[in-house]
XYZ file of C-alpha atoms in Angstrom:
573
model
C -2.174 8.445 3.403
C -4.207 6.149 2.904
C -3.814 3.420 5.386
C -0.360 1.340 5.942
C 2.096 3.366 3.661
C 3.604 0.811 2.968
C 2.900 -0.651 2.373
C 3.058 -0.854 1.369
C 6.482 -0.266 2.638
C 4.772 -2.262 0.169
C 4.218 -2.911 -2.366
C 3.166 -0.065 -1.017
C 5.861 1.668 1.412
C 7.075 -1.231 -0.264
C 7.155 0.648 -4.173
C 6.611 4.218 -4.367
C 8.077 3.253 -8.221
C 8.152 3.733 -11.720
C 6.043 2.256 -13.795
C 6.805 -0.616 -15.781
C 7.597 -0.408 -18.650
C 6.659 -1.738 -21.753
C 8.056 -4.427 -24.126
C 7.830 -5.385 -27.692
C 5.873 -9.078 -28.730
C 7.831 -12.062 -27.466
C 9.612 -11.793 -30.269
C 11.163 -8.580 -29.525
C 9.823 -6.944 -33.013
C 6.695 -5.584 -32.175
C 4.292 -3.283 -29.571
C 0.617 -4.739 -29.520
C -0.139 -1.602 -27.681
C -3.054 0.806 -29.186
C -1.273 3.483 -29.679
C 1.943 2.150 -30.759
C 2.160 2.259 -35.106
C 4.490 0.277 -37.483
C 8.222 0.518 -37.591
C 9.400 3.899 -38.412
C 6.073 6.121 -38.643
C 5.597 7.777 -36.585
C 2.942 7.423 -33.193
C -0.283 8.299 -33.222
C 0.561 10.238 -29.625
C 3.025 11.844 -30.487
C 1.833 13.639 -33.777
C -1.120 14.520 -31.449
C 1.070 16.863 -29.517
C -0.010 19.821 -31.201
C 2.993 22.415 -29.532
C 5.594 18.971 -30.602
C 7.221 19.916 -33.637
C 7.380 17.323 -36.706
C 11.869 17.137 -35.204
C 10.590 16.263 -31.910
C 7.547 13.482 -33.270
C 8.540 10.028 -31.754
C 9.746 6.912 -34.170
C 9.218 3.464 -33.063
C 11.430 1.110 -34.863
C 11.624 -2.775 -34.850
C 8.896 -1.815 -31.817
C 11.417 0.334 -29.385
C 11.601 4.135 -29.623
C 14.321 5.190 -31.920
C 16.445 6.987 -30.793
C 15.293 6.533 -27.318
C 13.055 9.188 -25.192
C 14.336 9.687 -21.642
C 11.471 10.641 -18.683
C 12.935 11.052 -15.682
C 10.841 10.606 -12.085
C 11.937 10.037 -8.473
C 11.898 7.791 -5.531
C 11.899 6.891 -2.300
C 13.474 4.059 -1.727
C 12.634 0.941 1.354
C 14.438 -2.270 2.817
C 12.526 -4.271 0.464
C 15.103 -3.137 -2.401
C 17.679 -4.928 -3.187
C 20.129 -5.415 -5.563
C 22.675 -8.573 -7.252
C 24.875 -9.062 -9.469
C 25.857 -5.756 -8.829
C 23.845 -3.740 -10.012
C 22.718 -0.506 -8.649
C 18.957 2.113 -8.733
C 20.395 3.277 -12.202
C 21.465 0.098 -13.809
C 19.432 -3.001 -13.324
C 17.322 -5.108 -14.912
C 14.649 -3.340 -14.751
C 17.033 0.354 -16.018
C 17.839 -2.483 -19.397
C 15.115 -4.371 -20.449
C 13.009 -0.703 -20.309
C 15.880 1.036 -22.628
C 16.896 -2.852 -24.479
C 12.902 -3.560 -25.324
C 10.911 0.210 -25.553
C 13.738 2.297 -25.973
C 13.201 4.443 -22.507
C 15.543 5.806 -20.206
C 15.141 6.021 -17.450
C 16.333 9.260 -15.284
C 16.134 9.343 -11.739
C 15.937 12.892 -10.318
C 17.020 12.703 -6.523
C 15.879 9.566 -4.054
C 14.693 9.729 -0.420
C 14.425 6.847 2.560
C 11.119 5.331 2.948
C 11.118 6.505 6.408
C 10.341 10.268 8.671
C 8.650 11.235 6.237
C 11.868 11.978 3.795
C 9.537 11.745 0.794
C 6.923 14.101 1.197
C 9.754 16.310 2.815
C 11.628 16.335 -0.350
C 8.832 16.845 -2.623
C 7.688 20.431 -0.181
C 11.293 21.999 0.189
C 11.006 20.809 -3.974
C 8.030 23.109 -4.703
C 8.072 25.223 -2.519
C 11.894 26.028 -4.026
C 10.007 26.335 -7.766
C 12.615 23.036 -8.796
C 11.430 21.681 -11.753
C 9.448 18.892 -10.799
C 10.033 15.015 -13.425
C 8.059 14.223 -15.758
C 6.271 11.493 -14.347
C 5.668 10.344 -9.882
C 4.245 9.026 -7.593
C 3.316 10.158 -4.396
C 0.867 9.186 -1.301
C -2.799 9.686 -1.517
C -2.605 13.090 0.956
C 0.685 14.493 -0.862
C -0.837 14.245 -4.243
C -3.570 16.749 -3.765
C -1.259 19.664 -2.383
C 0.705 18.956 -5.499
C -2.329 18.491 -8.169
C -3.366 21.656 -6.153
C 0.512 23.580 -6.908
C -0.805 24.114 -10.780
C 2.300 21.477 -12.115
C 0.747 18.863 -13.189
C -1.975 18.600 -16.221
C -5.023 17.101 -16.233
C -5.294 12.937 -17.081
C -8.921 12.643 -18.146
C -8.430 12.688 -21.595
C -4.920 11.053 -21.655
C -6.577 7.640 -19.696
C -9.960 7.610 -22.815
C -7.182 8.157 -25.784
C -4.539 6.163 -24.817
C -4.912 3.330 -22.277
C -5.712 -0.254 -23.303
C -9.550 -1.399 -23.064
C -7.778 -3.953 -19.968
C -6.316 -0.808 -18.282
C -9.611 0.985 -17.995
C -11.550 -2.763 -17.187
C -9.336 -3.014 -14.171
C -10.453 0.891 -13.013
C -14.068 0.420 -13.894
C -14.024 -1.924 -10.398
C -13.116 0.807 -8.576
C -15.037 3.848 -10.398
C -14.619 6.214 -7.530
C -11.428 5.571 -7.002
C -11.080 8.602 -9.471
C -13.487 11.408 -7.075
C -10.517 12.673 -5.179
C -8.470 13.998 -8.024
C -11.363 15.509 -9.821
C -11.152 20.158 -9.742
C -13.474 21.816 -11.624
C -14.709 18.861 -13.711
C -10.974 18.073 -14.732
C -8.964 14.595 -13.266
C -5.301 15.806 -12.550
C -4.095 11.357 -10.856
C -4.078 8.168 -11.607
C -4.532 6.094 -9.121
C -2.661 3.078 -9.235
C -4.563 0.556 -7.912
C -3.846 -2.433 -5.618
C -5.731 -6.008 -5.160
C -9.213 -5.315 -3.898
C -8.735 -6.833 0.603
C -4.901 -6.066 0.191
C -4.748 -4.141 3.043
C -6.764 -5.730 5.683
C -5.142 -7.513 8.114
C -5.334 -10.958 10.007
C -3.387 -12.214 12.931
C 0.508 -13.237 13.027
C 1.269 -15.422 16.354
C 4.358 -17.036 17.051
C 3.171 -20.719 16.748
C 6.429 -21.708 17.783
C 5.467 -19.771 21.562
C 1.875 -21.183 21.430
C 3.236 -25.172 21.298
C 6.081 -23.559 24.069
C 3.344 -22.857 26.529
C 0.905 -25.206 25.277
C -1.505 -22.500 23.583
C -3.920 -22.082 21.211
C -4.011 -19.246 19.043
C -7.186 -17.035 20.022
C -10.018 -16.696 18.963
C -11.808 -13.743 21.150
C -9.499 -10.647 23.233
C -10.734 -12.506 25.864
C -8.380 -15.652 24.709
C -6.184 -12.400 23.305
C -5.530 -11.711 26.197
C -4.489 -14.637 28.388
C -2.190 -14.398 25.576
C -0.538 -12.157 25.658
C -0.138 -12.236 29.438
C 1.139 -15.488 29.126
C 3.389 -14.197 25.930
C 5.139 -11.629 28.370
C 5.334 -13.384 31.821
C 5.512 -17.625 30.960
C 8.937 -17.169 29.298
C 7.520 -18.048 25.529
C 10.651 -18.427 23.772
C 12.089 -20.684 27.038
C 14.985 -18.479 27.275
C 15.063 -18.099 31.298
C 14.681 -14.308 30.869
C 11.982 -12.204 30.563
C 12.249 -10.412 27.619
C 9.176 -10.826 25.739
C 6.298 -8.737 24.350
C 2.898 -9.337 23.474
C 2.475 -7.717 20.690
C 4.623 -5.149 18.188
C 3.045 -1.873 16.727
C 3.739 0.879 15.356
C 1.337 3.770 16.714
C 4.078 6.845 15.785
C 1.736 8.874 13.640
C -1.796 8.593 15.091
C -3.523 10.149 11.862
C -4.533 6.722 10.358
C -1.543 4.730 13.811
C -3.725 1.834 13.539
C -4.725 1.060 10.748
C -0.837 0.634 9.079
C 0.207 -2.062 8.205
C 1.490 -3.575 11.283
C -0.862 -1.435 13.583
C -3.874 -1.987 16.343
C -6.468 -1.583 13.416
C -8.172 -4.570 14.478
C -8.089 -4.181 17.828
C -10.063 -0.782 17.954
C -12.426 -2.287 15.280
C -13.032 -5.282 17.731
C -14.873 -3.132 20.491
C -16.517 -1.042 17.244
C -14.271 1.864 16.967
C -12.971 3.102 13.295
C -10.521 5.807 14.131
C -9.297 8.552 11.341
C -12.132 7.794 8.882
C -15.451 9.133 8.592
C -18.012 6.475 8.464
C -21.535 5.583 9.138
C -22.705 4.605 12.883
C -25.721 2.921 13.803
C -28.553 5.695 13.771
C -26.988 5.834 10.398
C -25.169 9.269 10.978
C -21.516 9.964 8.567
C -19.130 10.460 11.801
C -15.652 11.000 12.280
C -14.158 7.627 13.398
C -11.986 8.937 15.953
C -15.234 10.831 18.441
C -16.957 8.251 18.896
C -17.298 6.453 22.094
C -16.243 3.225 21.169
C -13.326 4.385 20.200
C -12.852 5.992 24.259
C -13.384 2.331 24.948
C -10.220 1.019 22.414
C -8.201 3.389 23.383
C -8.695 3.008 27.193
C -7.790 -0.544 26.284
C -4.660 -0.136 24.187
C -4.007 2.283 27.981
C -4.114 -0.692 30.005
C -2.146 -3.130 27.778
C 1.169 -0.920 27.578
C 0.945 -0.370 31.721
C 0.409 -4.647 31.166
C 3.313 -4.855 29.495
C 1.532 -6.117 26.570
C 3.062 -3.752 24.015
C 6.850 -1.975 23.993
C 6.352 1.043 26.138
C 7.827 3.458 23.271
C 4.796 2.257 21.129
C 3.451 4.925 20.635
C 7.048 6.816 19.099
C 7.918 3.607 16.663
C 6.833 3.210 13.312
C 6.514 0.940 11.064
C 10.723 -0.284 10.730
C 11.092 -0.570 14.383
C 8.017 -2.617 15.025
C 9.151 -5.471 12.279
C 12.025 -5.338 13.793
C 10.665 -6.592 17.158
C 8.678 -9.355 15.919
C 11.610 -10.320 13.291
C 14.133 -10.430 16.084
C 12.174 -12.809 17.338
C 11.303 -9.846 20.471
C 7.816 -10.328 19.757
C 5.310 -12.798 19.551
C 1.780 -11.133 17.928
C 1.391 -9.119 15.508
C -1.833 -7.366 13.020
C -0.817 -7.060 9.522
C -2.028 -8.207 5.702
C -1.288 -11.223 3.410
C 1.717 -10.044 1.637
C 3.656 -9.497 5.731
C 5.066 -13.149 4.882
C 6.480 -12.596 2.395
C 7.857 -9.538 3.696
C 8.459 -9.008 6.140
C 7.385 -11.348 9.047
C 9.503 -14.615 7.470
C 12.700 -13.064 8.556
C 11.540 -13.968 11.539
C 11.897 -18.271 10.818
C 16.058 -16.929 9.186
C 16.839 -15.273 12.298
C 15.407 -16.856 15.224
C 15.853 -20.662 14.665
C 12.881 -22.632 15.033
C 10.734 -19.717 14.776
C 7.327 -20.394 13.422
C 5.237 -17.704 12.216
C 1.689 -18.174 10.716
C -1.770 -16.285 10.055
C -4.966 -16.341 11.787
C -8.641 -15.250 11.682
C -9.103 -11.546 14.270
C -10.115 -12.364 16.749
C -14.033 -11.113 17.714
C -14.351 -8.044 20.287
C -16.128 -8.721 24.071
C -19.688 -8.136 21.610
C -18.657 -10.466 19.472
C -17.633 -8.593 16.254
C -15.052 -8.094 13.936
C -13.944 -4.843 12.518
C -11.030 -3.055 10.295
C -10.700 0.285 8.711
C -10.362 -0.906 5.167
C -8.968 0.949 2.435
C -11.827 0.930 -0.280
C -10.096 3.730 -3.203
C -7.829 0.430 -3.428
C -4.742 2.127 -3.800
C -1.986 3.930 -1.759
C -0.479 5.704 -5.019
C -1.175 8.420 -7.479
C 0.932 8.355 -11.112
C 0.965 12.426 -12.003
C 2.264 13.537 -14.987
C 4.313 17.349 -15.524
C 2.155 19.934 -17.414
C 5.477 20.562 -19.549
C 6.203 16.666 -20.455
C 5.990 17.030 -23.812
C 5.068 12.809 -24.441
C 2.812 11.486 -22.333
C 1.908 9.027 -23.510
C 5.039 6.815 -23.295
C 3.598 5.947 -20.187
C 0.712 4.731 -21.187
C 2.196 3.279 -24.196
C 4.019 0.280 -21.997
C 1.479 0.342 -18.420
C -1.603 -0.426 -21.808
C 1.927 -3.756 -22.764
C 1.901 -4.721 -18.978
C -1.807 -4.662 -18.637
C -1.928 -7.287 -21.053
C 0.964 -9.767 -21.410
C 1.867 -8.896 -17.605
C -1.116 -9.097 -15.862
C -2.172 -12.421 -16.210
C -0.266 -13.752 -18.909
C -0.493 -16.713 -21.208
C 1.078 -19.828 -21.689
C 4.452 -19.459 -23.409
C 4.180 -16.020 -22.946
C 6.993 -13.816 -22.322
C 6.600 -13.344 -18.242
C 5.055 -17.161 -17.876
C 6.877 -17.492 -15.014
C 7.839 -14.003 -13.905
C 9.399 -11.399 -15.054
C 13.034 -11.880 -14.544
C 15.203 -15.531 -15.042
C 17.202 -14.790 -11.747
C 15.332 -12.329 -9.613
C 11.792 -13.219 -8.602
C 12.041 -17.244 -10.162
C 14.448 -19.884 -11.472
C 14.589 -23.554 -12.484
C 16.538 -24.873 -10.086
C 16.928 -29.400 -10.932
C 14.494 -28.624 -13.577
C 11.681 -27.276 -10.380
C 10.435 -23.575 -11.153
C 11.787 -21.521 -7.812
C 10.515 -18.886 -6.653
C 11.557 -17.715 -2.934
C 14.091 -16.054 -1.598
C 16.087 -19.404 0.509
C 15.498 -21.347 -3.258
C 16.506 -18.481 -5.597
C 20.030 -18.732 -6.181
C 21.952 -15.512 -5.125
C 18.753 -14.835 -3.122
C 15.579 -13.588 -4.306
C 15.677 -9.501 -5.822
C 12.132 -8.930 -6.954
C 11.968 -6.279 -9.958
C 8.708 -5.452 -8.891
C 9.741 -3.090 -6.425
C 11.622 -1.344 -9.295
C 8.171 -0.660 -11.947
C 4.205 -0.174 -10.949
C 2.838 -3.817 -11.389
C -0.146 -3.483 -13.029
C -3.545 -4.705 -11.393
C -7.498 -6.629 -11.274
C -8.290 -5.509 -7.950
C -10.846 -8.821 -7.804
C -8.761 -11.682 -8.666
C -5.672 -11.955 -6.277
C -7.124 -12.914 -3.140
C -9.859 -14.134 -3.883
C -7.184 -17.018 -5.815
C -5.123 -17.258 -2.943
C -7.936 -18.087 -0.886
C -9.619 -20.676 -3.005
C -5.937 -21.989 -3.899
C -5.478 -22.771 -0.157
C -9.157 -25.004 -0.102
C -7.328 -26.737 -2.992
C -8.267 -25.700 -6.332
C -5.538 -25.963 -8.236
C -4.342 -23.356 -10.278
C -5.512 -23.135 -14.169
C -3.146 -20.127 -14.929
C 0.402 -18.603 -15.133
C -0.919 -16.217 -12.799
C -2.682 -18.827 -10.489
C 0.370 -20.946 -11.072
C 2.741 -17.940 -9.786
C 0.636 -17.626 -6.415
C 0.657 -21.408 -5.784
C 3.880 -21.268 -5.277
C 3.308 -18.777 -2.256
C 3.801 -20.145 1.422
C 1.078 -21.493 2.511
C 0.909 -18.981 5.006
C 0.377 -16.189 2.401
C -2.620 -18.119 0.785
C -3.711 -19.577 4.509
C -3.700 -15.258 4.942
C -5.448 -14.683 1.501
C -8.202 -17.464 3.019
C -9.202 -15.835 6.354
C -9.057 -12.162 5.083
C -11.730 -13.357 2.431
C -13.826 -14.923 5.069
C -14.004 -11.503 7.042
C -14.143 -9.105 3.958
C -17.302 -7.739 5.118
C -16.241 -6.613 8.150
C -14.060 -4.467 6.822
C -15.348 -0.422 6.892
C -13.828 1.652 4.462
C -13.194 5.299 4.837
C -16.974 7.454 2.963
C -15.350 10.492 2.345
C -13.206 9.995 -0.763
C -12.856 14.093 -1.958
C -10.360 16.532 -2.164
C -9.471 18.649 1.601
C -12.833 20.805 2.126
C -12.373 24.455 2.687
C -12.788 23.580 6.323
C -10.554 20.826 6.130
C -7.591 22.949 4.212
C -8.297 25.966 7.501
C -8.578 23.175 10.435
C -7.831 19.911 9.466
C -3.402 19.958 10.355
C -4.374 21.483 13.799
C -7.411 18.933 14.103
C -5.281 16.491 14.062
C -2.722 18.059 15.620
C -5.356 17.883 18.576
C -6.024 14.061 17.786
C -2.581 12.728 18.005
C -2.399 15.038 21.956
C -4.711 13.284 23.103
C -4.375 9.886 22.332
C -0.607 10.523 23.718
C -1.962 11.926 26.815
C -4.193 9.174 27.343
C -2.078 5.846 26.678
C 0.539 7.510 28.237
C -1.367 8.571 31.300
C -0.876 12.178 30.768
C -4.439 12.605 31.009
C -7.432 10.313 32.887
C -8.735 8.426 29.680
C -12.424 10.645 31.125
C -10.105 13.599 29.169
C -11.725 12.447 25.771
C -14.782 13.802 26.511
C -13.529 16.244 27.030
C -11.480 16.462 24.068
C -14.041 15.622 21.727
C -15.752 18.728 21.965
C -13.032 20.573 21.903
C -12.451 18.400 18.327
C -15.609 19.539 17.379
C -15.505 23.197 17.933
C -11.878 24.373 16.829
C -14.128 23.237 13.543
C -15.048 19.167 13.837
C -18.210 20.079 13.116
C -18.328 21.434 10.059
C -16.138 19.670 8.863
C -18.923 16.877 9.509
C -21.525 18.852 7.717
C -19.167 20.170 5.152
C -17.822 15.798 4.699
C -22.038 14.988 5.005
C -22.715 17.867 1.866
C -20.632 15.898 -0.145
C -21.122 11.979 0.533
C -24.768 12.506 -0.324
C -24.096 14.871 -3.145
C -21.880 11.818 -4.573
C -24.063 9.401 -4.106
C -27.122 11.596 -5.875
C -28.024 12.453 -1.708
C-alpha cells in the first residue's frame, strides 16, 4: 500500500470507509446533484441503465429515493472509530442521515480490524471462494490491483465522466496522474479517493516536557538528534528515578514501505539520501529502486546502531503502528516521526494519559550533508473506490459524493455543514462558543467523518493551516473550522509546507509489470530478510552488498527496465 496505511489509520488507516451520502439542500427538499431530477421523476442515471427493467428505475421524491435503495459495502474498523448515544456501526448519526435525507440504506456485509492485514486477508478469501462482493468498497492501492484483475469490478471512467460534478472533476485534475495505476486496456477501473497534498509528509514530534526537564533544545540535525536520544534513554527525562524510557517510537514490522508508514523512520532514511522501497532518480538521473542505493546501506547501518544503543525499542522490527503508538501515548517514548494530523490522533492522548506531558512538532532534522528528505504520497491517495460489475445503479455513489463536493468540502456560511457534520459529534456549542475537541464536546468527540469518505481538494488544507499558523485570519467556514485546530496541528502544517521541496515521490504509478507479477513477492521477501538480518546483527552490514546483487539477478534488473520504459512512455519520452 501507499505510505502510512492508515493512516491513514487515518484518516487513512483511519478510514477505509463508506462514501459519504448526499443530502438535500438546506431545506431538505431538493437535491442539487447534476443527475437528480424534479420530484417524483425518474433519474436520468437510472433510465440510462438499459439492462434494468422500468420497474427498477430510481425515483426521487422530496430529494430522496422513494422507495429507498440499499447499497452494500464492507469495512475495516480501526481504534479511532468510536460511537456515542448507544449507536452502532449499522445505526448511527451518519446512517440515519443517509437514509432520512437520501433514501439510501447502507448495509455492511462484514467488517475486520485494521491490524495484521485482516481486511486484505478477508478480501482475498472472499475472492478465492468466489463469494459475492459488495456493491462498492474502498481498498488500499495494492489490494485494488488484485481485485481489478479478478474481473468482478466494472470500468468507472465513463461513469465518472458522465456523473461526477465539476467540483469533483476539478479536484481530481490537480493530480492527473492519479488515474494511471488503474487503467487496463484503455479502461479505468478504480476511482482514487484523493487526499490533501502533503498529508502523509512528516514532522518530528517531541515530548517538550522531556526537553525542558533536561534543559535541552529540539534537535535540528541528526547529530543533535543523537545527543537528545541518548539523554532520553539515559538521563531520566520523565524524572521518575527509573531507566524505563526509549527515545523513538517507530513501526518497522513490514519492511515494504516500513520506513514510510505514518509512524516510521522515513525522514531519518531521507536525511541520509535513502528512499527505501520506491522508484526514484539518483544523482545521475537514472531511475533506481531506493532500497538498492549506497545511501540505503548507510541508513540501515545507522538504524542498527540506534537499536544497539537502546534508542529504539528492541522489538521495533516486529512492531506495527498500533504498538508503536502505544509506546508514545503511554509515555514510554519521547520522539516520533509522523504526520500533521497525528497530534489530533493519537499523540494528544499522551497529554491525557501522562501528567505534565507536552507534545510539540518540529521541522525534520538535516543529515550529515545537510540533506532533508522523506518519501511522499505523490498520488495523494491510499484508498481506491471499486464498483461491482453487478451493481445496478452505480450512479447513486456519484449522486451523493457530488453533493458533498458542492456543499460539504468548502461549505458556505449558513449552509448545512457550516460548523461541521453533526452537532454533538464533531462540534457543539458550549456557552455560545463553538467547540470541536475531545475535551470540549459534551460526551467527547465522535467524528462522523470516520464513517464516510469526505471529499478533498488536494491543495487546500496544509497551505491554509500553515497560513493560519502564521496568524492570518480565517476567511471562510472551512478555514474557521481549521482555525479551531490545536496550535500543534497548525505548526506541524507550517513545517510540512516549508519542507515540501524535500519530499521524494515514487515515480512508478502503473499496474504491476509482468516481472513484478512473477518476481515481486520473492523480491519483497528478500528485502525484508536483508533488513531484519542486518539490524539485528545476524549478518554484518556488508551483507547488504551481496543482497543487492542477488536482488538484481532475481528479477530486479528486469523490473528496473520495465519501470524505466513505463515512466518514459507515460511522460512522453
